[in-house]
Amino acid sequence: MGEEVRNAAERLRKLLRAAQYPQLSALRLEDGDVADLLRVLHFVLLDSSRAVAQFLVDRGYDLYGKTDARFVESAFRLLRDEFRCFPSLSVPQFLSKQFVARRLAIVADAAAAVAQKRQELQRLKRREEAVWSPPQAAARGRRELQPTVENHVLPSAVANHAASILQHLKQQQSEGEQTARRRVRRASSETPVQVNGAAERVVPPPTPTFAVQQDGGSAPPVR
């Protein structure tokens, strides 16, 4: 038994195990038995996936009730046309006892193509069964958040800092108003008057001073 035959048989065995082939241990894959390979090819195309079998029926293929040669001929044709899998042997060569590794490879390629087609059909079915919901319905299903008073309460540290800033601003405003009033009083006391068409500044009279006499009496004010 060559290494090529052993590798081809192991690859086919893994694919059949994934497809849940019954009584896998009873197969004589390394021997290249024609009856076993025909049985495996029939299982792969018709029994491993109901979706793929229905797909082949819808495409017009009939693999039941045929002779071995007719079955292999139909199987090779659908592999070429539907799965883009091109067998490297003719029908008589596949039914012979020669080309063991190549016959195993053909059946393994068929099993891999059917598995890929099964996944493709499953994705298509899920896409068709998916229910689309409009955005409005999804928006109504979401819970709307309502603003609450707690969301607008400032922390105590921030509130105290803001209060101190307001108090400082009020104090500055009060001091500014007092300064403005003093300036107004000073300006009003020094308001110029018109004398003969010319502006003169009115100077307030000097404060009278009193001279104290030595005998204790008060003297008249000095001008």
Tab-separated table of C-alpha atoms in Angstrom:
chain	number	residue	atom	x	y	z
A	1	MET	CA	0.000	0.000	0.000
A	2	GLY	CA	1.461	3.308	-1.052
A	3	GLU	CA	1.580	6.532	0.932
A	4	GLU	CA	-0.719	8.228	-1.569
A	5	VAL	CA	-3.435	5.627	-1.042
A	6	ARG	CA	-3.114	5.865	2.735
A	7	ASN	CA	-3.426	9.662	2.712
A	8	ALA	CA	-6.410	9.587	0.350
A	9	ALA	CA	-8.166	6.978	2.485
A	10	GLU	CA	-7.548	8.971	5.674
A	11	ARG	CA	-8.922	12.151	4.102
A	12	LEU	CA	-12.065	10.368	2.937
A	13	ARG	CA	-12.497	8.754	6.342
A	14	LYS	CA	-12.403	12.165	8.086
A	15	LEU	CA	-15.011	13.577	5.717
A	16	LEU	CA	-17.285	10.587	6.230
A	17	ARG	CA	-16.910	10.865	9.989
A	18	ALA	CA	-17.996	14.503	9.796
A	19	ALA	CA	-20.977	13.452	7.659
A	20	GLN	CA	-21.873	10.758	10.239
A	21	TYR	CA	-21.510	7.826	7.892
A	22	PRO	CA	-22.875	4.654	9.536
A	23	GLN	CA	-20.521	1.713	10.109
A	24	LEU	CA	-17.457	3.629	9.044
A	25	SER	CA	-15.099	1.062	10.519
A	26	ALA	CA	-16.457	-1.631	8.189
A	27	LEU	CA	-15.251	0.143	5.050
A	28	ARG	CA	-12.182	-1.167	3.236
A	29	LEU	CA	-11.052	2.143	1.827
A	30	GLU	CA	-7.371	1.274	1.484
A	31	ASP	CA	-8.289	-1.730	-0.659
A	32	GLY	CA	-10.254	0.451	-3.059
A	33	ASP	CA	-13.221	-1.897	-3.095
A	34	VAL	CA	-15.617	-0.779	-5.837
A	35	ALA	CA	-18.751	-1.778	-3.924
A	36	ASP	CA	-17.667	0.243	-0.882
A	37	LEU	CA	-16.870	3.310	-2.978
A	38	LEU	CA	-20.227	3.121	-4.772
A	39	ARG	CA	-21.995	2.819	-1.439
A	40	VAL	CA	-20.085	5.805	-0.059
A	41	LEU	CA	-20.748	7.924	-3.159
A	42	HIS	CA	-24.456	7.130	-2.954
A	43	PHE	CA	-24.533	8.150	0.713
A	44	VAL	CA	-22.640	11.370	0.049
A	45	LEU	CA	-24.933	12.557	-2.736
A	46	LEU	CA	-28.319	11.360	-1.491
A	47	ASP	CA	-28.260	10.565	2.228
A	48	SER	CA	-25.744	12.840	3.944
A	49	SER	CA	-27.876	15.969	3.534
A	50	ARG	CA	-31.590	16.194	2.878
A	51	ALA	CA	-31.198	19.773	1.658
A	52	VAL	CA	-28.575	18.787	-0.908
A	53	ALA	CA	-30.646	15.813	-2.054
A	54	GLN	CA	-33.653	18.082	-2.559
A	55	PHE	CA	-31.444	20.555	-4.383
A	56	LEU	CA	-30.328	17.840	-6.796
A	57	VAL	CA	-33.911	16.712	-7.370
A	58	ASP	CA	-34.956	20.302	-8.076
A	59	ARG	CA	-32.128	20.542	-10.592
A	60	GLY	CA	-33.488	17.500	-12.434
A	61	TYR	CA	-31.059	14.778	-11.343
A	62	ASP	CA	-32.338	11.252	-10.740
A	63	LEU	CA	-29.817	8.892	-9.157
A	64	TYR	CA	-32.192	6.178	-7.990
A	65	GLY	CA	-32.815	2.861	-9.752
A	66	LYS	CA	-29.757	2.992	-11.994
A	67	THR	CA	-27.013	0.570	-12.801
A	68	ASP	CA	-23.546	1.189	-11.436
A	69	ALA	CA	-22.318	2.676	-14.701
A	70	ARG	CA	-25.371	4.937	-15.080
A	71	PHE	CA	-25.134	6.030	-11.475
A	72	VAL	CA	-21.448	6.939	-11.762
A	73	GLU	CA	-22.094	8.734	-15.051
A	74	SER	CA	-24.881	10.852	-13.521
A	75	ALA	CA	-22.800	11.488	-10.413
A	76	PHE	CA	-19.832	12.699	-12.450
A	77	ARG	CA	-22.069	14.984	-14.502
A	78	LEU	CA	-23.637	16.691	-11.501
A	79	LEU	CA	-20.234	17.037	-9.846
A	80	ARG	CA	-19.007	18.910	-12.893
A	81	ASP	CA	-22.104	21.044	-13.486
A	82	GLU	CA	-23.250	21.852	-9.945
A	83	PHE	CA	-20.148	21.632	-7.755
A	84	ARG	CA	-17.390	22.476	-10.246
A	85	CYS	CA	-15.673	19.247	-9.259
A	86	PHE	CA	-14.009	17.526	-12.218
A	87	PRO	CA	-13.241	13.803	-11.779
A	88	SER	CA	-9.851	12.748	-13.087
A	89	LEU	CA	-11.080	9.301	-14.204
A	90	SER	CA	-13.629	8.034	-16.651
A	91	VAL	CA	-16.578	5.893	-15.611
A	92	PRO	CA	-14.909	2.564	-16.639
A	93	GLN	CA	-11.719	3.552	-14.808
A	94	PHE	CA	-13.655	4.371	-11.638
A	95	LEU	CA	-15.369	0.971	-11.749
A	96	SER	CA	-12.078	-0.871	-12.214
A	97	LYS	CA	-9.750	-2.132	-9.500
A	98	GLN	CA	-6.958	0.177	-10.514
A	99	PHE	CA	-6.331	3.851	-9.663
A	100	VAL	CA	-7.169	3.327	-5.996
A	101	ALA	CA	-5.783	6.654	-4.779
A	102	ARG	CA	-7.488	8.621	-7.544
A	103	ARG	CA	-10.825	6.888	-6.974
A	104	LEU	CA	-10.591	7.666	-3.264
A	105	ALA	CA	-9.759	11.276	-4.099
A	106	ILE	CA	-12.827	11.581	-6.373
A	107	VAL	CA	-15.173	10.370	-3.640
A	108	ALA	CA	-13.461	12.609	-1.069
A	109	ASP	CA	-13.839	15.631	-3.362
A	110	ALA	CA	-17.525	14.808	-3.763
A	111	ALA	CA	-17.975	14.606	0.024
A	112	ALA	CA	-16.226	17.963	0.534
A	113	ALA	CA	-18.313	19.622	-2.198
A	114	VAL	CA	-21.567	18.317	-0.714
A	115	ALA	CA	-20.583	19.535	2.770
A	116	GLN	CA	-19.853	22.998	1.407
A	117	LYS	CA	-23.145	23.035	-0.490
A	118	ARG	CA	-25.013	22.021	2.658
A	119	GLN	CA	-23.585	24.978	4.574
A	120	GLU	CA	-24.473	27.307	1.723
A	121	LEU	CA	-28.076	26.097	1.671
A	122	GLN	CA	-28.337	26.455	5.453
A	123	ARG	CA	-27.158	30.066	5.314
A	124	LEU	CA	-29.635	30.800	2.544
A	125	LYS	CA	-32.472	29.261	4.554
A	126	ARG	CA	-31.638	31.274	7.674
A	127	ARG	CA	-31.521	34.432	5.594
A	128	GLU	CA	-34.951	33.750	4.122
A	129	GLU	CA	-36.458	32.942	7.517
A	130	ALA	CA	-35.008	36.010	9.199
A	131	VAL	CA	-37.708	38.473	10.310
A	132	TRP	CA	-36.951	42.102	9.583
A	133	SER	CA	-38.227	44.636	12.093
A	134	PRO	CA	-38.508	48.335	11.168
A	135	PRO	CA	-36.447	50.847	13.140
A	136	GLN	CA	-39.608	52.443	14.590
A	137	ALA	CA	-40.645	49.217	16.283
A	138	ALA	CA	-37.171	48.710	17.669
A	139	ALA	CA	-37.153	52.272	18.991
A	140	ARG	CA	-40.503	51.774	20.712
A	141	GLY	CA	-39.202	48.635	22.328
A	142	ARG	CA	-36.361	50.461	23.995
A	143	ARG	CA	-36.950	52.052	27.382
A	144	GLU	CA	-36.833	55.808	27.195
A	145	LEU	CA	-34.732	57.537	29.828
A	146	GLN	CA	-36.546	60.322	31.671
A	147	PRO	CA	-34.587	63.179	33.266
A	148	THR	CA	-34.758	63.225	37.057
A	149	VAL	CA	-33.965	65.832	39.653
A	150	GLU	CA	-31.099	63.753	40.963
A	151	ASN	CA	-29.382	64.036	37.618
A	152	HIS	CA	-29.122	67.842	38.008
A	153	VAL	CA	-27.990	68.132	41.653
A	154	LEU	CA	-24.472	69.505	41.928
A	155	PRO	CA	-21.991	68.055	44.410
A	156	SER	CA	-21.562	69.977	47.669
A	157	ALA	CA	-17.991	71.020	46.867
A	158	VAL	CA	-19.040	72.499	43.527
A	159	ALA	CA	-22.037	74.252	45.101
A	160	ASN	CA	-19.894	75.812	47.864
A	161	HIS	CA	-17.343	77.014	45.344
A	162	ALA	CA	-20.063	78.580	43.209
A	163	ALA	CA	-21.576	80.312	46.264
A	164	SER	CA	-18.206	81.791	47.236
A	165	ILE	CA	-17.736	83.115	43.709
A	166	LEU	CA	-21.168	84.771	43.761
A	167	GLN	CA	-20.478	86.342	47.157
A	168	HIS	CA	-17.153	87.705	45.926
A	169	LEU	CA	-18.826	89.180	42.842
A	170	LYS	CA	-21.513	90.856	44.970
A	171	GLN	CA	-18.851	92.332	47.250
A	172	GLN	CA	-16.941	93.728	44.280
A	173	GLN	CA	-20.160	95.194	42.886
A	174	SER	CA	-20.975	96.864	46.234
A	175	GLU	CA	-17.490	98.362	46.512
A	176	GLY	CA	-17.754	99.640	42.953
A	177	GLU	CA	-21.065	101.327	43.693
A	178	GLN	CA	-19.638	103.034	46.809
A	179	THR	CA	-16.637	104.291	44.847
A	180	ALA	CA	-18.930	105.649	42.146
A	181	ARG	CA	-21.057	107.511	44.717
A	182	ARG	CA	-17.945	109.131	46.276
A	183	ARG	CA	-16.793	110.256	42.856
A	184	VAL	CA	-20.206	111.784	42.160
A	185	ARG	CA	-20.177	113.748	45.455
A	186	ARG	CA	-16.646	115.020	44.816
A	187	ALA	CA	-17.530	116.077	41.305
A	188	SER	CA	-20.696	117.892	42.438
A	189	SER	CA	-18.761	119.917	45.058
A	190	GLU	CA	-16.337	121.134	42.419
A	191	THR	CA	-18.892	121.906	39.699
A	192	PRO	CA	-17.821	125.073	37.746
A	193	VAL	CA	-20.267	128.037	37.413
A	194	GLN	CA	-20.669	130.488	34.592
A	195	VAL	CA	-19.518	134.040	35.398
A	196	ASN	CA	-19.689	136.535	32.528
A	197	GLY	CA	-19.621	133.751	30.023
A	198	ALA	CA	-16.523	132.126	31.541
A	199	ALA	CA	-16.464	129.068	33.660
A	200	GLU	CA	-15.029	129.583	37.119
A	201	ARG	CA	-14.522	127.012	39.818
A	202	VAL	CA	-16.358	127.737	43.045
A	203	VAL	CA	-13.937	127.398	45.896
A	204	PRO	CA	-15.537	126.760	49.256
A	205	PRO	CA	-14.718	129.362	51.958
A	206	PRO	CA	-11.908	128.481	54.303
A	207	THR	CA	-12.745	127.100	57.655
A	208	PRO	CA	-12.585	129.867	60.302
A	209	THR	CA	-9.894	129.577	62.931
A	210	PHE	CA	-10.029	131.023	66.427
A	211	ALA	CA	-7.111	132.587	68.277
A	212	VAL	CA	-6.989	131.873	71.965
A	213	GLN	CA	-6.063	134.827	74.194
A	214	GLN	CA	-3.854	134.469	77.182
A	215	ASP	CA	-6.525	135.640	79.634
A	216	GLY	CA	-8.691	132.681	78.744
A	217	GLY	CA	-11.147	134.584	76.546
A	218	SER	CA	-11.803	133.773	72.994
A	219	ALA	CA	-10.733	136.127	70.283
A	220	PRO	CA	-12.803	136.829	67.222
A	221	PRO	CA	-12.208	134.515	64.370
A	222	VAL	CA	-9.339	135.339	62.085
A	223	ARG	CA	-10.217	135.631	58.397
